[in-house]
Coordinates of C-alpha atoms and ligand atoms in Angstrom, one line a residue:
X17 CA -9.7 -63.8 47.3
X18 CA -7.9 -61.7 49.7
X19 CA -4.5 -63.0 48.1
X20 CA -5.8 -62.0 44.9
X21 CA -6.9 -58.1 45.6
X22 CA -3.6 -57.8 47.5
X23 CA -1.5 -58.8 44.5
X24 CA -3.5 -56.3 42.2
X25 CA -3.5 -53.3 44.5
X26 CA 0.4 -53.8 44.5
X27 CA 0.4 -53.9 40.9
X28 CA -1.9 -50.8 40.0
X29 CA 0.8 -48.9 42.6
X30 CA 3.9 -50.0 40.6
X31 CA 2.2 -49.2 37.6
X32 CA 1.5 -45.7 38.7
X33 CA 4.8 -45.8 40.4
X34 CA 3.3 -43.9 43.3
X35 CA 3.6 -44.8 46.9
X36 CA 2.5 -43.8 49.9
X37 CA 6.2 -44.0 51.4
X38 CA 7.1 -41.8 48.4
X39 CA 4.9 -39.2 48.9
X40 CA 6.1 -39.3 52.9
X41 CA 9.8 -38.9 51.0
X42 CA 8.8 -36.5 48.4
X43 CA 7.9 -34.1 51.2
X44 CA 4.2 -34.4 51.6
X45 CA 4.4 -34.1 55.6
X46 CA 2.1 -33.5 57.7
X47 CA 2.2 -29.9 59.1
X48 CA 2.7 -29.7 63.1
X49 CA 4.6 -33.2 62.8
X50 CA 7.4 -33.7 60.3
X51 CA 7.4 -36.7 58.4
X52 CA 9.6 -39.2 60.0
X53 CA 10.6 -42.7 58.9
X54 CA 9.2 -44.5 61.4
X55 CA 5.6 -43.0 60.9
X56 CA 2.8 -45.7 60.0
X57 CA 1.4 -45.2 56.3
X58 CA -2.0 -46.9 56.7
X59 CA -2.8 -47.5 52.8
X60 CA 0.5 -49.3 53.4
X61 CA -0.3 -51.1 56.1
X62 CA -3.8 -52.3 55.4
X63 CA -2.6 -53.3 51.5
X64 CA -0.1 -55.9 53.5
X65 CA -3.5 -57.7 54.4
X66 CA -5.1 -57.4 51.5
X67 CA -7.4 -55.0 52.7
X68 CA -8.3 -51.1 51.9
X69 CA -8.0 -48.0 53.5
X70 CA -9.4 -45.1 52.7
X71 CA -11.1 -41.8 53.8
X72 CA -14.4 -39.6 52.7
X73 CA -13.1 -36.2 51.3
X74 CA -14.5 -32.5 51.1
X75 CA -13.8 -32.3 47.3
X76 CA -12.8 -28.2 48.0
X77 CA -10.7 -29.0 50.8
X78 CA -8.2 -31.0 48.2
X79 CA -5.7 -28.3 48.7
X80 CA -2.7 -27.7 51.1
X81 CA -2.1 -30.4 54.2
X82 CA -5.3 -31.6 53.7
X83 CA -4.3 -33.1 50.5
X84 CA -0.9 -34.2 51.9
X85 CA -2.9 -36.4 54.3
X86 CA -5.3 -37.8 52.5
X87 CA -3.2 -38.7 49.5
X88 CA -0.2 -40.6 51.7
X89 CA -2.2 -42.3 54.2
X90 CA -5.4 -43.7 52.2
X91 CA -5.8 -45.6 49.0
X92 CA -9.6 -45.0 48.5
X93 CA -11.5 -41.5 48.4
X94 CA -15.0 -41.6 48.5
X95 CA -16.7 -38.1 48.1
X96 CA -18.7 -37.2 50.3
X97 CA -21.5 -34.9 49.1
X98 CA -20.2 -34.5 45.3
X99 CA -21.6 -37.4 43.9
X100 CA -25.0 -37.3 45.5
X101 CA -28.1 -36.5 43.3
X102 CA -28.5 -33.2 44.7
X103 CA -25.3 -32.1 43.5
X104 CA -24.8 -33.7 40.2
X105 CA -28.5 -33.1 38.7
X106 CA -29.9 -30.6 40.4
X107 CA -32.3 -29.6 38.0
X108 CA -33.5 -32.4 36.0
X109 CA -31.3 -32.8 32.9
X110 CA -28.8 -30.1 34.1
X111 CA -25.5 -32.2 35.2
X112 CA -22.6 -30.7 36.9
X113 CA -19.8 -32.5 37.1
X114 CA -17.0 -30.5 38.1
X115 CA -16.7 -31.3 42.3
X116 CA -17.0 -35.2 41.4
X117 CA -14.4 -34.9 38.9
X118 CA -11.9 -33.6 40.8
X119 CA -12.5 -35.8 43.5
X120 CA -12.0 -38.9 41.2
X121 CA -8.8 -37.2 39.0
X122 CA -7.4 -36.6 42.6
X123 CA -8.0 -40.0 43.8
X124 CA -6.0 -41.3 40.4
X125 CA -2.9 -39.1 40.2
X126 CA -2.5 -40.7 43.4
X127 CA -3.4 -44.7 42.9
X128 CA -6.3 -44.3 45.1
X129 CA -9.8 -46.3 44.3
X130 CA -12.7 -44.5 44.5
X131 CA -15.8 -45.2 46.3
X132 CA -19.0 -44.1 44.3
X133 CA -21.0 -42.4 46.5
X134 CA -24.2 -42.9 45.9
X135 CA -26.9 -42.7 43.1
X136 CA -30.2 -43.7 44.8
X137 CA -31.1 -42.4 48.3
X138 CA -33.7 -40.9 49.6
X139 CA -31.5 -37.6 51.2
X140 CA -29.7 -35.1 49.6
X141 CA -32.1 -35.4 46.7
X142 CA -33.2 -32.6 44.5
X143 CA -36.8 -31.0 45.0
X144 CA -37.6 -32.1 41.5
X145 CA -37.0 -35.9 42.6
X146 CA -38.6 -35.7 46.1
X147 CA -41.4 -33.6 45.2
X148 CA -42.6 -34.7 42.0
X149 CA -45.6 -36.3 41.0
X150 CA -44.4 -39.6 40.0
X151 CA -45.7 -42.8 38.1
X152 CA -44.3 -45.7 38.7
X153 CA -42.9 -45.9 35.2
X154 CA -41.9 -42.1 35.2
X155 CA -40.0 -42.3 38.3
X156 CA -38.1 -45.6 37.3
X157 CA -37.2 -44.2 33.9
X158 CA -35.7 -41.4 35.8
X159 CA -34.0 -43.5 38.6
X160 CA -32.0 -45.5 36.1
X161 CA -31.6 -42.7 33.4
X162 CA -29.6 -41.1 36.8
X163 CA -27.5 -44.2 37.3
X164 CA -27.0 -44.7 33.6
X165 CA -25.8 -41.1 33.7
X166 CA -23.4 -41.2 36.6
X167 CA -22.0 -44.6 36.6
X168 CA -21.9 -44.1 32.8
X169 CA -19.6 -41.2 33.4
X170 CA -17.5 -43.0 35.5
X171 CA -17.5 -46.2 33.5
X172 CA -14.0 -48.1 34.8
X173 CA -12.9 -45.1 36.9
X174 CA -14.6 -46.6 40.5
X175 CA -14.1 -49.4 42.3
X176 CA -17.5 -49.3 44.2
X177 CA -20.3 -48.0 43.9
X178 CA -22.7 -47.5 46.9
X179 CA -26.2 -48.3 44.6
X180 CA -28.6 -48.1 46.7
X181 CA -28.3 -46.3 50.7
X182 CA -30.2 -46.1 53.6
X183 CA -33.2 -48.4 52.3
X184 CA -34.3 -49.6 56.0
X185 CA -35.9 -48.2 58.9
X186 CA -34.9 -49.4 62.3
X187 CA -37.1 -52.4 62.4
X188 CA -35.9 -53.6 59.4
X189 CA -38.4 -52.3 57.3
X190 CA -38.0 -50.8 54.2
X191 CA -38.0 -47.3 54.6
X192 CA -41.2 -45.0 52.9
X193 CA -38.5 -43.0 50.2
X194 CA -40.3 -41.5 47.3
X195 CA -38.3 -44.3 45.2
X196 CA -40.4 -47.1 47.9
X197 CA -43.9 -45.4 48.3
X198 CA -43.9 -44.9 43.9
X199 CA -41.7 -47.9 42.9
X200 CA -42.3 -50.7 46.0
X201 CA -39.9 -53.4 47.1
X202 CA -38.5 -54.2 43.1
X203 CA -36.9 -50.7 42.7
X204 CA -33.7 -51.9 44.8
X205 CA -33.3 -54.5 41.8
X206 CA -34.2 -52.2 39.1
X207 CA -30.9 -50.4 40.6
X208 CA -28.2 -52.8 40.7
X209 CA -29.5 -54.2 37.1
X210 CA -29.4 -50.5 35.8
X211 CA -25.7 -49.9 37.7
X212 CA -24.4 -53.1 36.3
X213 CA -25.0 -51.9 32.8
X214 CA -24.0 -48.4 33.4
X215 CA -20.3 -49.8 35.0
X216 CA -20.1 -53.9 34.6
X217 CA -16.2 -53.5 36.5
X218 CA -18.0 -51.2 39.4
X219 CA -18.8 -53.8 42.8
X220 CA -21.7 -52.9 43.3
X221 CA -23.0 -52.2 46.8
X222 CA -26.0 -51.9 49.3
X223 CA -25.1 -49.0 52.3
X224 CA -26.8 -48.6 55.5
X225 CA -26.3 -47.2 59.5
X226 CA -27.1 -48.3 62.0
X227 CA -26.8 -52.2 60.8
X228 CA -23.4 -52.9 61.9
X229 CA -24.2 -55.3 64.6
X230 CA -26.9 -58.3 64.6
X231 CA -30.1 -56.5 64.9
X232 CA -33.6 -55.8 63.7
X233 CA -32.4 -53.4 61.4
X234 CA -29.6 -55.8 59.8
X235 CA -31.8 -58.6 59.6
X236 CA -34.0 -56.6 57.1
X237 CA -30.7 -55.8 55.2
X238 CA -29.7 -59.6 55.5
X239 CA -33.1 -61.1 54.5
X240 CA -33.0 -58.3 51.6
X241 CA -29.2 -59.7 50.2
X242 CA -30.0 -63.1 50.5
X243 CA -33.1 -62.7 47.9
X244 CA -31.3 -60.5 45.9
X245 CA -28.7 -63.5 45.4
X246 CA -30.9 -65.5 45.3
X247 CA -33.2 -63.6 42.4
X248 CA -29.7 -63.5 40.7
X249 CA -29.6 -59.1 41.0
X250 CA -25.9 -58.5 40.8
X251 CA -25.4 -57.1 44.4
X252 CA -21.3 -57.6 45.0
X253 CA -20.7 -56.2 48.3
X254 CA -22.7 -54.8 51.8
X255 CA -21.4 -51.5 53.3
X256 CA -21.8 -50.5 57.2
X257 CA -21.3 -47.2 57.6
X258 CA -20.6 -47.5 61.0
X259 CA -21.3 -44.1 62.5
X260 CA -20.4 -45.3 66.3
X261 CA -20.4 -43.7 69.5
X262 CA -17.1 -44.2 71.8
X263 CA -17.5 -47.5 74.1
X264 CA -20.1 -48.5 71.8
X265 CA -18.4 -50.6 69.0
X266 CA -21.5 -53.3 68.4
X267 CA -20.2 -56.6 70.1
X268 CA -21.4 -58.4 67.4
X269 CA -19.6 -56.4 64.7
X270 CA -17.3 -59.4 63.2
X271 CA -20.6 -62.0 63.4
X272 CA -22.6 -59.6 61.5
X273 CA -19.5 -59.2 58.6
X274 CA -19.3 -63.0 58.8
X275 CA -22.9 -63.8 58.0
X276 CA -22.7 -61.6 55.0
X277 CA -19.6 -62.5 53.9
X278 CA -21.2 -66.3 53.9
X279 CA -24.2 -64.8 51.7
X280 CA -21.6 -64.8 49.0
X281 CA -20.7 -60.7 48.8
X282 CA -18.2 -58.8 50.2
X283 CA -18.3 -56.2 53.3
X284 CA -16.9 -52.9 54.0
X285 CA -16.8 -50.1 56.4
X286 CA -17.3 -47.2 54.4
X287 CA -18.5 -44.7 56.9
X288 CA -16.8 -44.4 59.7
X289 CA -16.7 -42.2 62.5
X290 CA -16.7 -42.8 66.4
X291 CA -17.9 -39.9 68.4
X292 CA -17.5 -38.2 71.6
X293 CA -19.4 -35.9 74.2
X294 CA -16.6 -32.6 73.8
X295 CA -14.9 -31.7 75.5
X296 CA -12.5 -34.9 74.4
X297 CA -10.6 -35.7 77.2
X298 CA -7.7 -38.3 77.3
X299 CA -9.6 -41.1 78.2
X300 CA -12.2 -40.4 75.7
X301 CA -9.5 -40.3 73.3
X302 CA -7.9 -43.7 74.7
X303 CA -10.9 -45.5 74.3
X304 CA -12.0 -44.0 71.1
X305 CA -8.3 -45.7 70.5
X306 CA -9.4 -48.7 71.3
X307 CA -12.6 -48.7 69.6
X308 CA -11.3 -48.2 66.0
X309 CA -8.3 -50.7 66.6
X310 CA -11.5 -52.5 67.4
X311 CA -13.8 -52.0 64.0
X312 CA -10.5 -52.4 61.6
X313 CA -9.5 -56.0 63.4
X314 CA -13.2 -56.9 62.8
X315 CA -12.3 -56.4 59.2
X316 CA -9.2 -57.9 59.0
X317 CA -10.9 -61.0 60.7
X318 CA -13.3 -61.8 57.9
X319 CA -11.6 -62.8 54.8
X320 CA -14.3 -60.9 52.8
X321 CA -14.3 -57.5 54.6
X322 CA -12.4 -56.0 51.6
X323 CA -11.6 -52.9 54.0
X324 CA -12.5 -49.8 56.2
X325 CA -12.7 -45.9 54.9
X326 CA -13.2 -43.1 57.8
X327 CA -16.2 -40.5 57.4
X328 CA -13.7 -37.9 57.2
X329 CA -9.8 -38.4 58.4
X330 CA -9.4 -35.1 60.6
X331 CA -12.2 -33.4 63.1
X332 CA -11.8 -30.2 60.9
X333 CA -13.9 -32.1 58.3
X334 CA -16.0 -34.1 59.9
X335 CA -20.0 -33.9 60.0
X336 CA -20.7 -34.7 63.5
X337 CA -20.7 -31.1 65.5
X338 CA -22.9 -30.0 63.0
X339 CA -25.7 -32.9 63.3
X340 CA -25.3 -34.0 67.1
X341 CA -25.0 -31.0 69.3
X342 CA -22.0 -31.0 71.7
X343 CA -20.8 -34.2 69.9
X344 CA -17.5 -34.2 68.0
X345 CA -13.4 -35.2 67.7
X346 CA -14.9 -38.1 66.0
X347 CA -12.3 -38.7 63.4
X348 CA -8.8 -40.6 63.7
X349 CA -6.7 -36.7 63.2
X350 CA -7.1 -33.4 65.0
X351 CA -8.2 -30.5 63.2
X352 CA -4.4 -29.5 63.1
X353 CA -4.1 -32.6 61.3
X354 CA -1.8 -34.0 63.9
X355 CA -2.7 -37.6 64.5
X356 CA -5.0 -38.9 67.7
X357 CA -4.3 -42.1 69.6
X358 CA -7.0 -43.2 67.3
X359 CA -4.3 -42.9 64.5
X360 CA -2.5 -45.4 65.8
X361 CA -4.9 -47.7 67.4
X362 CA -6.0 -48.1 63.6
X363 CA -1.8 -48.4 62.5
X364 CA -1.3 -51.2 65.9
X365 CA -4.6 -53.2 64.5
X366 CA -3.1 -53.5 61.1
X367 CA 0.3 -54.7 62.5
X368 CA 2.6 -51.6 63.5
X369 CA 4.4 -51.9 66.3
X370 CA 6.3 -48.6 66.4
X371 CA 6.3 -45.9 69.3
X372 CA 3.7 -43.2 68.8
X373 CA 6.0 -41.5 71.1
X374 CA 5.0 -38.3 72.9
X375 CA 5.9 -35.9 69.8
X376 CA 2.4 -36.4 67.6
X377 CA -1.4 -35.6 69.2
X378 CA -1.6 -32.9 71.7
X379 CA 0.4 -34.1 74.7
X380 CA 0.2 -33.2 78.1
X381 CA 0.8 -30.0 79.5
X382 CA 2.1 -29.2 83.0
X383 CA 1.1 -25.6 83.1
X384 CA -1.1 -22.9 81.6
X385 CA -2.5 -19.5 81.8
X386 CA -4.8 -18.0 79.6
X387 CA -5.4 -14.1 78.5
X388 CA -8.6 -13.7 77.4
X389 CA -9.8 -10.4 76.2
X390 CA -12.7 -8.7 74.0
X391 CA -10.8 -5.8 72.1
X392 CA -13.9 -4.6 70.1
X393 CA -17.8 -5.0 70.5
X394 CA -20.7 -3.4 68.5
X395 CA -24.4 -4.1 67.9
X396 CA -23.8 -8.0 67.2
X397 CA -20.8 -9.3 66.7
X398 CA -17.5 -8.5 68.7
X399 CA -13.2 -9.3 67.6
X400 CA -11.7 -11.1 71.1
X401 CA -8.1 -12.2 71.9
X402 CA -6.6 -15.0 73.0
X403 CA -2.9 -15.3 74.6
X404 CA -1.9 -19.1 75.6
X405 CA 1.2 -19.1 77.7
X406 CA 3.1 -22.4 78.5
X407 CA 4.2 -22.0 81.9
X408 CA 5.1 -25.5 82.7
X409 CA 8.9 -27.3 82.4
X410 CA 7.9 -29.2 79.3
X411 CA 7.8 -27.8 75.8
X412 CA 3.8 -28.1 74.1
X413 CA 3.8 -29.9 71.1
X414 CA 0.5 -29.2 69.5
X415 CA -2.3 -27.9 71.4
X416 CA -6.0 -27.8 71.7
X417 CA -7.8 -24.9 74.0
X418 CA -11.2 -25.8 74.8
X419 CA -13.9 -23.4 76.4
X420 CA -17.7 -23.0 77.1
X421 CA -19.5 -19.9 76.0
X422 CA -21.4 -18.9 79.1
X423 CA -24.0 -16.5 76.9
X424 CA -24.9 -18.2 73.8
X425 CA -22.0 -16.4 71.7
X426 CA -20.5 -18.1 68.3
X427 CA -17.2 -17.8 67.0
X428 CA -17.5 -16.6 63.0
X429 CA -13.9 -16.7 61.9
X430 CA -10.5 -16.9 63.4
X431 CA -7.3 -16.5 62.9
X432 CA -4.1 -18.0 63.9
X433 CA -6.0 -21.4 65.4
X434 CA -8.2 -24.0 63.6
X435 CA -11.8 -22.8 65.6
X436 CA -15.2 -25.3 65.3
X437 CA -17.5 -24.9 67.7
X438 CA -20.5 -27.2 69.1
X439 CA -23.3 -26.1 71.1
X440 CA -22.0 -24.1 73.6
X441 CA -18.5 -25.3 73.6
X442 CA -15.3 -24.5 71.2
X443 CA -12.1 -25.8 70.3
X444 CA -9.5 -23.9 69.5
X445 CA -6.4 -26.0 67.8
X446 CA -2.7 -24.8 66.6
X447 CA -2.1 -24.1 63.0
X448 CA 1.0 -25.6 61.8
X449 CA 3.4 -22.6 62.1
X450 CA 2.0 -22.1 65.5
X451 CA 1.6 -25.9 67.2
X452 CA 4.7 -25.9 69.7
X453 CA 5.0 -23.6 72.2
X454 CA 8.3 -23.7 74.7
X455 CA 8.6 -23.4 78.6
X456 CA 7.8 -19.6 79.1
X457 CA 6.0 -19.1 75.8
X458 CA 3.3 -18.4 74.3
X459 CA 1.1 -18.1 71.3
X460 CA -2.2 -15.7 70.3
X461 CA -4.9 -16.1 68.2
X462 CA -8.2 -14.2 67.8
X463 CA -11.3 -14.5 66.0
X464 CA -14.7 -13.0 65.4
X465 CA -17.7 -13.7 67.1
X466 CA -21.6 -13.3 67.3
X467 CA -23.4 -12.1 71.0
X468 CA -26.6 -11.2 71.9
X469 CA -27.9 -10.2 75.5
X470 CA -24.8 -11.1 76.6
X471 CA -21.0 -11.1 76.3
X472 CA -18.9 -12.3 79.7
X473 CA -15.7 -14.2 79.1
X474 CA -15.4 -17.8 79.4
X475 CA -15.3 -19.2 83.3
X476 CA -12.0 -21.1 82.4
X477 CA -9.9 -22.7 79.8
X478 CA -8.3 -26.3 79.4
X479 CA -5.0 -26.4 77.3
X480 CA -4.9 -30.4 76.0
X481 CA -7.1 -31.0 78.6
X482 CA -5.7 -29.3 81.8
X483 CA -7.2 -26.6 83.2
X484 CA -5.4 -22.9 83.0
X485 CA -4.8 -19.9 85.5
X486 CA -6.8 -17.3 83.5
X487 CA -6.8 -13.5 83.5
X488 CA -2.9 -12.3 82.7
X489 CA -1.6 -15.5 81.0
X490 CA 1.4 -14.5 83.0
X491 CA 1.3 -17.1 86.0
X492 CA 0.0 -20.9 85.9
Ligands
LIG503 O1 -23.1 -26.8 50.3 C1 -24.0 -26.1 51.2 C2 -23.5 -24.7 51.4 O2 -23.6 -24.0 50.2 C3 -24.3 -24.0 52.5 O3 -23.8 -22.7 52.7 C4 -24.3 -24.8 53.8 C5 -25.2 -24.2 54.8 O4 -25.7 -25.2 55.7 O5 -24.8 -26.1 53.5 C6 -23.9 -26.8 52.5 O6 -24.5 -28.1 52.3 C7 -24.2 -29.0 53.3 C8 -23.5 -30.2 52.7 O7 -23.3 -31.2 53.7 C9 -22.1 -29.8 52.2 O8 -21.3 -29.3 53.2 C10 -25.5 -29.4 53.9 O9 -26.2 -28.3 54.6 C11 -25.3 -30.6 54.9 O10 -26.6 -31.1 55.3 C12 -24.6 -31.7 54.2 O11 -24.3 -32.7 55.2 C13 -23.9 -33.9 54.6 C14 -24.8 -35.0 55.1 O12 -24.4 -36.2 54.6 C15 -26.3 -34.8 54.6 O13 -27.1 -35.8 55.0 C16 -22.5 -34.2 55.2 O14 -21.6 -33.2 54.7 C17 -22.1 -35.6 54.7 O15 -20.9 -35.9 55.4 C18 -23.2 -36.6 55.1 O16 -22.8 -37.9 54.7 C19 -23.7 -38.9 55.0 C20 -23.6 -40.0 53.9 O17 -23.7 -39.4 52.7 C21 -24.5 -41.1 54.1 N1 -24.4 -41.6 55.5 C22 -24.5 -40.7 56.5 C23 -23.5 -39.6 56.4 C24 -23.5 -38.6 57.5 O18 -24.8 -37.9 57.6

């Protein structure tokens, strides 16, 4: 099996004569770390097992370094919100295609698969759907008129589609959608028989969290494949999304695969993500190393496991400081898209065995001092600057300066850093023309921000982790 998907994916690259190695050469490089020989390609990589890798995308984002990235180093794109109902029939009737399209024409200028995503779940659904006073027989003509509609668009254009997500609860019970509480238990099969139709090449897959171990949850999603089998519904494949917290990878991650895989469909990780208190620290970032090494040798392990795509590939696109408060750098690159020891824990599982070397990731730093100073407030909002001045021996080579607002204030826009803030506490990363900074130098960025009641400067500053000297950025 695995022989088999490795000798096509190899094929469908030479066909398109694209690969990732020649995108590397053709000057897609990553900005704040040239493109060097010996850098890992993962789509490479994992296609010399026979395997997948690939990364959710932000359909607008598909510009610029971001594009660079995720075109070299994956060989699936899954979008992440422009395939949902929500945004493709937002109004009933009233398709709009355009973010999904560009997704999937990106993913095939570039040999890339493309990971449906999704037609039925209960989230991200439009008012009409949700809210709507449903028979049984109106609602189903409406859920597979939607998947006849969107796989039907895509017919031969995606490898797999996620049919049906998020169906359970955490006991394992089916969870109360409007498509459960209107259509009962059949509506799962009503969806796979509709999407099989719609896209007969598309695998066709049920996708849940929280069900990547053995547990209640996962038994519900076991006991549900084994019928569908069973009842003949032509379910190809089970997806764990695999939104994991560091130290946390499930211990019974590869038996929970393995028992699917012997149901007679194939697995993937399509979702994932392994997150962190902020700020990230290097031992946070060591064992979030080891924890996705971890997940993509769980895959390998299992012959079905037909591969692992990331919930985003850099922390500037990721959705975690935005749903878990003070939670982020969940994602195997930085928001300067310079990659993390995560990077290459995934690159060392799938077989590399080069140097990561001290040049990519923000390094350490043997001395800082930070200038921090408001140069403008009114009613709400204020413009502040920051001066970062490397007053160790050793040259910086990419840097993250993390803070903790001490009055509830909110940075709105910035220039000259990569800014995303969580809670109470920000990071500020380099830009590319800005990510080294010499003995004796230093770099400045500002932004805008929001205050109310108060406005005092930050109590201190870490530079990759170390604390600074603050006030003049002049000694450290
Ligand atoms: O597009 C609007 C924008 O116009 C508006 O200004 C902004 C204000 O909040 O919201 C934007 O929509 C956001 C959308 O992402 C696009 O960025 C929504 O608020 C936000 O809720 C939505 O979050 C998405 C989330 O699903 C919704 O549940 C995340 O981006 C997306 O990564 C996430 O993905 C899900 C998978 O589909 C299923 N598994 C879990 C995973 C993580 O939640």
């Amino acid at each position: 099996m695995r022989g088999t998907s490795m000798k096509l994916q190899s094929l469908r690259r030479t066909v398109l004569g694209i690969s990732a190695a020649a995108l590397l050469a053709a000057g897609a490089a990553v900005p704040g770390h040239a493109a060097e020989a010996a850098d890992p390609v993962l789509r490479d990589l994992a296609a010399a097992h026979g395997i997948s890798y690939g990364t959710a995308v932000t359909g607008a984002k598909l510009t610029g370094a971001y594009a660079d990235v995720a075109g070299a180093q994956f060989d699936s794109i899954t979008p992440g919100n422009e395939m949902k109902w929500g945004s493709v029939e937002p109004v009933r009737g009233d398709f709009r295609w355009s973010g999904a399209d560009a997704v999937v024409d990106f993913a095939e200028a570039r040999g890339q698969k493309v990971r449906g995503h999704t037609l039925v779940w209960h989230s991200q659904l439009p008012s009409w759907v949700e809210n709507g006073s449903w028979t049984a027989s109106g609602l189903r003509t409406v859920m597979t008129e939607h998947i006849k509609t969107a796989a039907g668009r895509y017919k031969g254009r995606i490898d797999h589609w996620d049919v049906v997500n998020e169906a359970f609860d955490e006991d394992g019970t089916r969870r109360q959608s409007v498509f459960q509480r209107t259509l009962g238990d059949g509506y799962i099969a009503d969806a796979f028989r509709a999407a099989r139709a719609a896209d007969p090449a598309a695998k066709l897959y049920l996708n849940d969290y929280n069900v990547e171990g053995l547990n209640a949850k996962s038994d519900g999603m076991y006991e549900l494949v084994r019928s569908l089998k069973a009842q003949g519904v032509p379910i190809d494949g089970v997806g764990l999304q695999a939104h994991l917290i560091v130290g946390q990878v499930p211990p019974s991650l590869q038996a929970n695969i393995q028992r699917f895989a012997d149901l007679g469909v194939d697995v993937a990780v399509t979702e994932l993500d392994i997150r962190m208190q902020l700020p990230a620290t290097e031992a946070k970032l060591a064992q979030q190393k080891a924890d996705y090494a971890a997940v993509t040798r769980a895959c390998l392990a299992v012959s079905r496991c037909v591969g692992v795509t990331v919930w985003g590939f850099t922390d500037s696109d990721s959705w975690i400081p935005d749903f878990f408060e003070g939670q982020g750098a969940a994602t195997p690159y930085d928001e300067g898209f310079r990659p993390k020891p995560a990077f290459y824990g995934i690159a060392e599982a799938l077989g590399w065995t080069g140097d990561p070397g001290p040049g990519p990731g923000p390094g350490p730093v043997d001395g800082c001092a930070v200038a921090y100073a408001v140069q403008n407030q009114w009613s709400a909002g204020f413009t502040a600057q920051v001066t970062v001045r490397n007053t160790g021996t050793a040259p910086v080579n990419g840097w993250q300066l993390a803070w903790t607002w001490p009055s509830g204030q909110s940075v709105t826009q910035a220039w000259n850093a990569a800014m995303n803030q969580s809670g109470a506490s920000v990071a500020a990363a380099n830009v590319p023309y800005n990510a080294s900074i010499a003995p004796g130098g230093s770099v400045t960025f500002g932004f805008n921000g929001a205050w109310s009641g108060g406005n005092a400067a930050p109590a201190g500053f870490a530079l990759n982790g170390r604390p600074c000297a603050t006030g003049t950025a002049q000694a450290g």
